[in-house]
Short mmCIF file of C-alpha atoms in Angstrom, two decimals:
data_model
loop_
_atom_site.label_atom_id
_atom_site.label_comp_id
_atom_site.label_asym_id
_atom_site.label_seq_id
_atom_site.Cartn_x
_atom_site.Cartn_y
_atom_site.Cartn_z
CA UNK A 1391 -0.29 0.14 0.54
CA UNK A 1392 1.16 3.29 -0.54
CA UNK A 1393 1.09 6.23 1.70
CA UNK A 1394 -1.52 9.01 0.86
CA UNK A 1395 -3.08 12.02 2.92
CA UNK A 1396 -6.64 12.77 3.03
CA UNK A 1397 -8.00 15.59 3.52
CA UNK A 1398 -11.80 15.59 5.60
CA UNK A 1399 -13.35 19.10 4.64
CA UNK A 1400 -15.17 21.64 6.43
CA UNK A 1401 -18.47 20.85 5.21
CA UNK A 1402 -18.41 16.72 6.10
CA UNK A 1403 -16.41 17.58 9.80
CA UNK A 1404 -19.11 18.49 10.87
CA UNK A 1405 -20.56 15.38 11.31
CA UNK A 1406 -17.25 14.34 12.95
CA UNK A 1407 -18.19 11.51 15.64
CA UNK A 1408 -15.89 11.47 18.84
CA UNK A 1409 -14.91 8.97 21.49
CA UNK A 1410 -18.45 8.05 23.60
CA UNK A 1411 -18.65 9.92 26.54
CA UNK A 1412 -16.78 13.72 25.15
CA UNK A 1413 -18.28 16.47 25.91
CA UNK A 1414 -15.54 18.79 23.94
CA UNK A 1415 -16.93 20.06 20.62
CA UNK A 1416 -16.01 17.89 17.43
CA UNK A 1417 -13.02 18.85 16.62
CA UNK A 1418 -12.98 20.27 12.75
CA UNK A 1419 -9.96 18.10 11.23
CA UNK A 1420 -9.10 20.47 7.89
CA UNK A 1421 -5.30 19.89 7.81
CA UNK A 1422 -3.81 17.14 5.41
CA UNK A 1423 -4.60 14.04 7.41
CA UNK A 1424 -1.43 11.20 6.56
CA UNK A 1425 -3.00 8.22 7.10
CA UNK A 1426 0.16 5.59 7.70
CA UNK A 1427 -0.89 3.70 10.94
CA UNK A 1428 -4.71 5.44 10.30
CA UNK A 1429 -7.25 3.46 9.80
CA UNK A 1430 -10.36 3.52 7.21
CA UNK A 1431 -13.78 2.07 8.72
CA UNK A 1432 -16.76 1.25 6.68
CA UNK A 1433 -20.08 1.33 8.68
CA UNK A 1434 -23.01 0.23 5.75
CA UNK A 1435 -25.66 1.53 7.01
CA UNK A 1436 -29.14 0.76 8.28
CA UNK A 1437 -31.39 -1.32 5.77
CA UNK A 1438 -33.86 1.71 4.12
CA UNK A 1439 -32.54 4.22 6.27
CA UNK A 1440 -28.96 5.15 7.57
CA UNK A 1441 -26.89 5.47 3.87
CA UNK A 1442 -23.24 3.65 4.99
CA UNK A 1443 -20.24 5.81 5.32
CA UNK A 1444 -16.46 6.03 5.88
CA UNK A 1445 -14.71 6.93 8.53
CA UNK A 1446 -11.08 7.86 9.99
CA UNK A 1447 -9.75 6.58 13.06
CA UNK A 1448 -6.63 8.53 14.12
CA UNK A 1449 -4.78 7.03 16.99
CA UNK A 1450 -2.10 9.95 17.00
CA UNK A 1451 -5.03 12.10 18.27
CA UNK A 1452 -7.53 9.50 19.57
CA UNK A 1453 -10.39 10.88 17.12
CA UNK A 1454 -12.55 9.55 14.40
CA UNK A 1455 -14.46 11.07 12.02
CA UNK A 1456 -16.35 10.70 8.90
CA UNK A 1457 -14.67 11.06 6.15
CA UNK A 1458 -17.67 10.45 3.94
CA UNK A 1459 -20.55 10.34 4.93
CA UNK A 1460 -22.89 9.30 2.45
CA UNK A 1461 -22.16 6.23 0.61
CA UNK A 1462 -24.70 4.72 -0.39
CA UNK A 1463 -26.44 1.06 0.54
CA UNK A 1464 -24.74 -1.41 1.15
CA UNK A 1465 -21.37 -0.76 1.47
CA UNK A 1466 -19.06 -3.20 1.85
CA UNK A 1467 -15.07 -3.29 2.47
CA UNK A 1468 -12.38 -0.87 1.60
CA UNK A 1469 -9.17 -0.23 -0.66
CA UNK A 1470 -6.92 2.06 -1.20
CA UNK A 1471 -4.02 2.50 -4.24
CA UNK A 1472 -2.55 6.00 -5.21
CA UNK A 1473 -4.79 8.29 -3.81
CA UNK A 1474 -7.29 6.37 -4.81
CA UNK A 1475 -10.12 4.92 -2.16
CA UNK A 1476 -12.38 2.03 -3.71
CA UNK A 1477 -15.91 0.79 -2.05
CA UNK A 1478 -17.75 -1.99 -3.19
CA UNK A 1479 -21.58 -0.87 -3.22
CA UNK A 1480 -23.84 -4.53 -3.29
CA UNK A 1481 -26.66 -2.79 -3.31
CA UNK A 1482 -26.18 -0.50 -6.07
CA UNK A 1483 -24.41 -2.85 -8.20
CA UNK A 1484 -20.71 -0.88 -8.27
CA UNK A 1485 -17.59 0.22 -7.36
CA UNK A 1486 -17.73 3.51 -6.15
CA UNK A 1487 -13.62 5.24 -6.89
CA UNK A 1488 -13.25 8.46 -4.56
CA UNK A 1489 -10.50 11.08 -4.43
CA UNK A 1490 -8.90 10.64 -1.51
CA UNK A 1491 -7.15 13.78 -1.04
CA UNK A 1492 -10.43 15.58 -1.39
CA UNK A 1493 -14.38 12.93 -0.78
CA UNK A 1494 -15.42 13.91 -4.55
CA UNK A 1495 -16.25 10.96 -6.74
CA UNK A 1496 -14.13 10.47 -9.52
CA UNK A 1497 -16.48 7.52 -10.79
CA UNK A 1498 -18.79 4.78 -10.49
CA UNK A 1499 -18.01 1.26 -11.80
CA UNK A 1500 -20.48 -1.04 -12.65
CA UNK A 1501 -20.39 -4.80 -11.23
CA UNK A 1502 -23.45 -6.96 -10.36
CA UNK A 1503 -24.21 -7.79 -6.27
CA UNK A 1504 -20.35 -6.86 -5.41
CA UNK A 1505 -19.83 -7.76 -2.08
CA UNK A 1506 -15.91 -7.63 -1.98
CA UNK A 1507 -12.91 -6.69 -3.58
CA UNK A 1508 -8.96 -6.43 -2.55
CA UNK A 1509 -5.74 -5.25 -3.85
CA UNK A 1510 -2.80 -6.62 -5.43
CA UNK A 1511 0.20 -5.19 -8.10
CA UNK A 1512 -2.04 -2.19 -8.97
CA UNK A 1513 -5.41 -4.29 -9.85
CA UNK A 1514 -8.37 -4.05 -7.97
CA UNK A 1515 -10.87 -7.14 -7.43
CA UNK A 1516 -14.09 -7.56 -7.38
CA UNK A 1517 -16.33 -11.09 -6.90
CA UNK A 1518 -19.95 -10.12 -7.85
CA UNK A 1519 -22.60 -12.05 -9.03
CA UNK A 1520 -21.24 -15.67 -10.17
CA UNK A 1521 -18.27 -13.84 -11.26
CA UNK A 1522 -14.49 -12.26 -10.57
CA UNK A 1523 -13.56 -9.07 -11.87
CA UNK A 1524 -10.14 -7.59 -12.72
CA UNK A 1525 -10.72 -3.25 -12.45
CA UNK A 1526 -7.02 -2.20 -13.80
CA UNK A 1527 -6.52 1.44 -10.89
CA UNK A 1528 -5.15 3.45 -13.68
CA UNK A 1529 -7.60 3.53 -15.95
CA UNK A 1530 -10.77 2.64 -12.81
CA UNK A 1531 -12.46 -0.13 -15.73
CA UNK A 1532 -12.86 -3.35 -15.89
CA UNK A 1533 -10.14 -5.18 -17.73
CA UNK A 1534 -10.72 -8.86 -17.39
CA UNK A 1535 -13.56 -11.24 -16.65
CA UNK A 1536 -14.57 -14.29 -15.74
CA UNK A 1537 -17.52 -16.44 -14.42
CA UNK A 1538 -16.22 -18.50 -11.20
CA UNK A 1539 -18.99 -20.15 -9.15
CA UNK A 1540 -22.62 -19.45 -7.19
CA UNK A 1541 -22.15 -17.61 -3.60
CA UNK A 1542 -19.32 -15.58 -4.05
CA UNK A 1543 -18.63 -13.31 -0.62
CA UNK A 1544 -15.04 -12.57 -0.15
CA UNK A 1545 -11.67 -12.49 -2.31
CA UNK A 1546 -7.23 -12.41 -1.27
CA UNK A 1547 -4.68 -11.98 -3.13
CA UNK A 1548 -1.12 -12.43 -3.50
CA UNK A 1549 1.95 -11.36 -5.66
CA UNK A 1550 1.22 -14.08 -8.20
CA UNK A 1551 -2.48 -15.31 -7.32
CA UNK A 1552 -6.51 -14.12 -7.16
CA UNK A 1553 -8.36 -17.08 -4.47
CA UNK A 1554 -12.15 -16.51 -4.50
CA UNK A 1555 -14.08 -18.79 -1.84
CA UNK A 1556 -17.48 -20.76 -3.91
CA UNK A 1557 -20.06 -20.95 -1.17
CA UNK A 1558 -22.37 -22.64 -3.37
CA UNK A 1559 -26.22 -21.81 -3.22
CA UNK A 1560 -28.35 -21.62 -0.47
CA UNK A 1561 -32.41 -23.05 -0.85
CA UNK A 1562 -34.22 -23.18 2.18
CA UNK A 1563 -33.53 -23.80 6.00
CA UNK A 1564 -32.77 -27.66 6.48
CA UNK A 1565 -31.92 -28.26 3.06
CA UNK A 1566 -29.60 -31.14 2.27
CA UNK A 1567 -28.76 -29.11 -1.05
CA UNK A 1568 -27.75 -26.20 0.86
CA UNK A 1569 -24.49 -25.23 -0.27
CA UNK A 1570 -23.36 -28.34 -1.61
CA UNK A 1571 -22.02 -27.11 -4.67
CA UNK A 1572 -19.87 -24.76 -2.89
CA UNK A 1573 -17.16 -26.21 -1.15
CA UNK A 1574 -14.74 -25.08 -3.55
CA UNK A 1575 -11.37 -21.72 -3.10
CA UNK A 1576 -11.17 -21.36 -6.88
CA UNK A 1577 -7.09 -20.14 -7.01
CA UNK A 1578 -6.34 -18.21 -10.29
CA UNK A 1579 -3.74 -16.26 -12.35
CA UNK A 1580 -3.27 -12.93 -10.76
CA UNK A 1581 -2.21 -11.74 -14.90
CA UNK A 1582 -4.50 -13.80 -16.16
CA UNK A 1583 -7.52 -14.55 -14.42
CA UNK A 1584 -9.70 -15.03 -18.34
CA UNK A 1585 -8.59 -18.02 -18.48
CA UNK A 1586 -10.36 -19.21 -15.59
CA UNK A 1587 -8.79 -21.10 -12.20
CA UNK A 1588 -5.89 -22.97 -12.47
CA UNK A 1589 -7.25 -25.15 -9.48
CA UNK A 1590 -10.09 -25.77 -7.02
CA UNK A 1591 -8.98 -26.74 -3.87
CA UNK A 1592 -11.43 -28.45 -1.85
CA UNK A 1593 -12.50 -26.69 1.58
CA UNK A 1594 -15.28 -26.20 4.20
CA UNK A 1595 -18.92 -25.93 3.95
CA UNK A 1596 -20.26 -21.72 3.51
CA UNK A 1597 -17.22 -20.07 2.47
CA UNK A 1598 -19.13 -16.90 3.54
CA UNK A 1599 -17.12 -13.44 4.25
CA UNK A 1600 -13.93 -13.75 6.26
CA UNK A 1601 -10.87 -14.81 4.08
CA UNK A 1602 -7.24 -13.53 4.90
CA UNK A 1603 -3.63 -13.64 3.68
CA UNK A 1604 -0.51 -14.19 5.78
CA UNK A 1605 3.17 -13.13 4.90
CA UNK A 1606 3.61 -16.33 4.07
CA UNK A 1607 1.37 -16.83 1.19
CA UNK A 1608 -1.20 -19.20 2.83
CA UNK A 1609 -4.93 -18.63 2.91
CA UNK A 1610 -7.18 -18.67 5.55
CA UNK A 1611 -11.35 -18.67 4.65
CA UNK A 1612 -13.96 -18.77 7.71
CA UNK A 1613 -16.43 -21.91 6.44
CA UNK A 1614 -20.03 -20.72 8.56
CA UNK A 1615 -21.27 -24.72 7.61
CA UNK A 1616 -25.22 -24.89 6.60
CA UNK A 1617 -25.90 -24.03 10.49
CA UNK A 1618 -28.01 -27.34 11.13
CA UNK A 1619 -25.37 -29.81 11.56
CA UNK A 1620 -22.49 -28.88 9.77
CA UNK A 1621 -20.38 -26.18 12.48
CA UNK A 1622 -18.70 -24.04 11.48
CA UNK A 1623 -14.58 -24.29 10.20
CA UNK A 1624 -11.35 -22.17 9.83
CA UNK A 1625 -9.01 -23.62 6.85
CA UNK A 1626 -5.78 -22.53 6.27
CA UNK A 1627 -4.30 -23.08 2.67
CA UNK A 1628 -1.29 -23.32 1.99
CA UNK A 1629 0.81 -21.67 -1.55
CA UNK A 1630 1.09 -25.70 -2.37
CA UNK A 1631 -2.35 -25.62 -2.21
CA UNK A 1632 -2.97 -27.69 0.96
CA UNK A 1633 -6.33 -27.10 3.27
CA UNK A 1634 -6.48 -28.25 6.57
CA UNK A 1635 -8.81 -27.60 8.99
CA UNK A 1636 -7.56 -25.90 12.02
CA UNK A 1637 -10.43 -24.77 14.25
CA UNK A 1638 -12.99 -22.20 13.66
CA UNK A 1639 -13.74 -18.12 13.86
CA UNK A 1640 -15.96 -16.41 13.04
CA UNK A 1641 -14.16 -13.34 11.92
CA UNK A 1642 -10.41 -13.09 11.60
CA UNK A 1643 -8.28 -10.80 10.31
CA UNK A 1644 -3.75 -11.55 10.63
CA UNK A 1645 -1.25 -8.83 11.36
CA UNK A 1646 2.01 -10.83 9.85
CA UNK A 1647 2.05 -14.41 10.72
CA UNK A 1648 -0.65 -13.71 13.83
CA UNK A 1649 -4.13 -14.56 12.79
CA UNK A 1650 -6.30 -12.59 15.38
CA UNK A 1651 -9.91 -15.02 15.36
CA UNK A 1652 -13.34 -13.98 17.44
CA UNK A 1653 -15.60 -16.89 17.81
CA UNK A 1654 -19.70 -16.26 18.86
CA UNK A 1655 -21.35 -19.33 20.11
CA UNK A 1656 -25.19 -20.01 20.37
CA UNK A 1657 -25.36 -19.48 24.49
CA UNK A 1658 -23.34 -15.71 24.19
CA UNK A 1659 -19.94 -16.46 24.87
CA UNK A 1660 -17.31 -14.73 22.29
CA UNK A 1661 -14.36 -15.82 22.30
CA UNK A 1662 -10.72 -13.77 21.75
CA UNK A 1663 -7.65 -15.89 20.68
CA UNK A 1664 -4.22 -15.62 18.55
CA UNK A 1665 -3.09 -18.48 16.44
CA UNK A 1666 0.73 -18.63 14.24
CA UNK A 1667 -0.62 -18.88 10.75
CA UNK A 1668 2.75 -21.11 10.56
CA UNK A 1669 3.11 -23.52 13.46
CA UNK A 1670 -1.28 -23.25 13.71
CA UNK A 1671 -0.74 -22.77 17.71
CA UNK A 1672 -2.57 -21.63 20.21
CA UNK A 1673 -0.48 -18.61 21.29
CA UNK A 1674 -3.31 -17.02 23.12
CA UNK A 1675 -6.72 -17.86 24.28
CA UNK A 1676 -8.13 -14.02 25.45
CA UNK A 1677 -5.88 -11.91 23.60
CA UNK A 1678 -8.60 -8.71 25.13
CA UNK A 1679 -8.10 -10.80 28.87
CA UNK A 1680 -6.63 -7.53 30.08
CA UNK A 1681 -9.79 -5.29 28.37
CA UNK A 1682 -11.77 -3.02 30.56
CA UNK A 1683 -14.29 -2.85 28.52
CA UNK A 1684 -15.08 -5.13 25.60
CA UNK A 1685 -17.47 -5.12 22.48
CA UNK A 1686 -20.83 -5.60 23.05
CA UNK A 1687 -21.67 -7.47 19.51
CA UNK A 1688 -19.10 -7.92 17.17
CA UNK A 1689 -18.95 -6.97 13.80
CA UNK A 1690 -15.24 -7.11 12.11
CA UNK A 1691 -11.48 -6.77 13.29
CA UNK A 1692 -8.39 -5.43 11.86
CA UNK A 1693 -5.08 -4.69 13.41
CA UNK A 1694 -2.60 -2.81 12.49
CA UNK A 1695 0.70 -4.21 10.90
CA UNK A 1696 2.56 -1.61 11.64
CA UNK A 1697 2.08 -0.40 15.30
CA UNK A 1698 -0.59 -3.25 17.37
CA UNK A 1699 -3.70 -1.81 17.50
CA UNK A 1700 -6.79 -3.68 17.17
CA UNK A 1701 -9.82 -2.04 16.19
CA UNK A 1702 -13.45 -4.40 16.42
CA UNK A 1703 -16.81 -2.76 15.77
CA UNK A 1704 -18.94 -3.71 17.43
CA UNK A 1705 -23.72 -3.08 17.15
CA UNK A 1706 -25.03 -1.28 20.10
CA UNK A 1707 -28.05 -2.75 22.36
CA UNK A 1708 -31.61 -1.49 22.32
CA UNK A 1709 -33.23 -0.40 25.81
CA UNK A 1710 -34.45 -4.41 25.55
CA UNK A 1711 -31.71 -5.27 25.22
CA UNK A 1712 -31.78 -6.71 22.26
CA UNK A 1713 -29.22 -5.78 19.03
CA UNK A 1714 -29.83 -2.94 17.18
CA UNK A 1715 -29.00 -3.21 13.26
CA UNK A 1716 -30.69 0.40 12.82
CA UNK A 1717 -29.15 2.72 14.91
CA UNK A 1718 -25.78 3.77 15.36
CA UNK A 1719 -22.52 1.35 15.96
CA UNK A 1720 -19.57 1.07 18.37
CA UNK A 1721 -15.85 1.31 17.40
CA UNK A 1722 -13.39 -0.43 19.87
CA UNK A 1723 -9.60 0.23 19.89
CA UNK A 1724 -7.05 -1.30 21.81
CA UNK A 1725 -3.84 -0.86 22.19
CA UNK A 1726 -1.95 -4.55 20.73
CA UNK A 1727 -1.06 -6.14 24.29
CA UNK A 1728 -5.20 -5.94 24.35
CA UNK A 1729 -5.81 -3.16 26.75
CA UNK A 1730 -8.76 -1.04 26.35
CA UNK A 1731 -7.45 2.27 24.86
CA UNK A 1732 -11.26 3.98 23.41
CA UNK A 1733 -14.24 3.68 22.03
CA UNK A 1734 -16.56 5.79 19.82
CA UNK A 1735 -19.31 6.02 17.80
CA UNK A 1736 -20.04 4.98 14.05
CA UNK A 1737 -22.81 5.04 11.52
CA UNK A 1738 -25.13 1.93 11.63
CA UNK A 1739 -23.43 -1.55 12.00
CA UNK A 1740 -19.93 -0.37 11.18
CA UNK A 1741 -18.63 -3.24 9.06
CA UNK A 1742 -14.61 -3.26 7.61
CA UNK A 1743 -11.74 -0.74 9.00
CA UNK A 1744 -8.52 -0.60 6.40
CA UNK A 1745 -4.73 -0.05 8.17
CA UNK A 1746 -3.33 2.32 5.80
CA UNK A 1747 0.50 2.05 5.85
#
């Protein structure tokens, strides 16, 4: 990733979110912001209500502010490349491209039902509907695409390959045909995805939306099972295409060769574990054991590879104790040692954070 400078203009600065409990007036961010070590945070918004938004987390001054107040309906994740911010917006079937210096929309790239994007080698790769698309970041246009299969929700890339989990088709609750046409990880030559997958690797059932890559190009995929008789699993796929079930998780992120995994059970217990991506060994049973406050209802995790800061998104709760999917969410910040640092208010349904280096 290249460094970039972002201006949060005064008009948007009026919408700045501050740390929970702060009584001071929001401080407008009108100076150039060096994003190295900071994070871009996507909130998806609420169904038929508040639009998605893009925020900026700055640990240097302990702030969180809104950069783009209206990303549209159901934005997913975000990547940055050469001064531009790419955001897939599912309900609008486009990848929106913003000038990172001004926050202004540059163009929109049509991708049917786009679910997720990643960046590698000056390309942005997007999955939508049943296909994989390659976007040239210089021309801001699709230059290659290929049909992959049913149920594409995430994508990852290394220097040489692009990986797309195929979740398969969901029919109805309890249907034995659910997801059985998936359970594969498709692997493509990064320079020529159009020729089709160079290999399909067997993985677990229903690889929905969590994939990560470590420093050794190992791929990690969360498989959610069928919610009935097949449980969730965490698969590791080596560069030699060897797939192994190493545990379970709901949300993952990787910093160098350490995997952070959040897993929630039906009994309401949430675990926060760390694993070595080289040996698969459990490094920490609870990396938030020193935290004085933990997320209410985790929605994502991201870790800064340079400084070790941990960000976890969360939904808030309604007065009756149920999860609030319509109101504003929360962003929890923890230091590298797992101690609680701060908490911020985000837009509804915080979904993804990208540390930019």
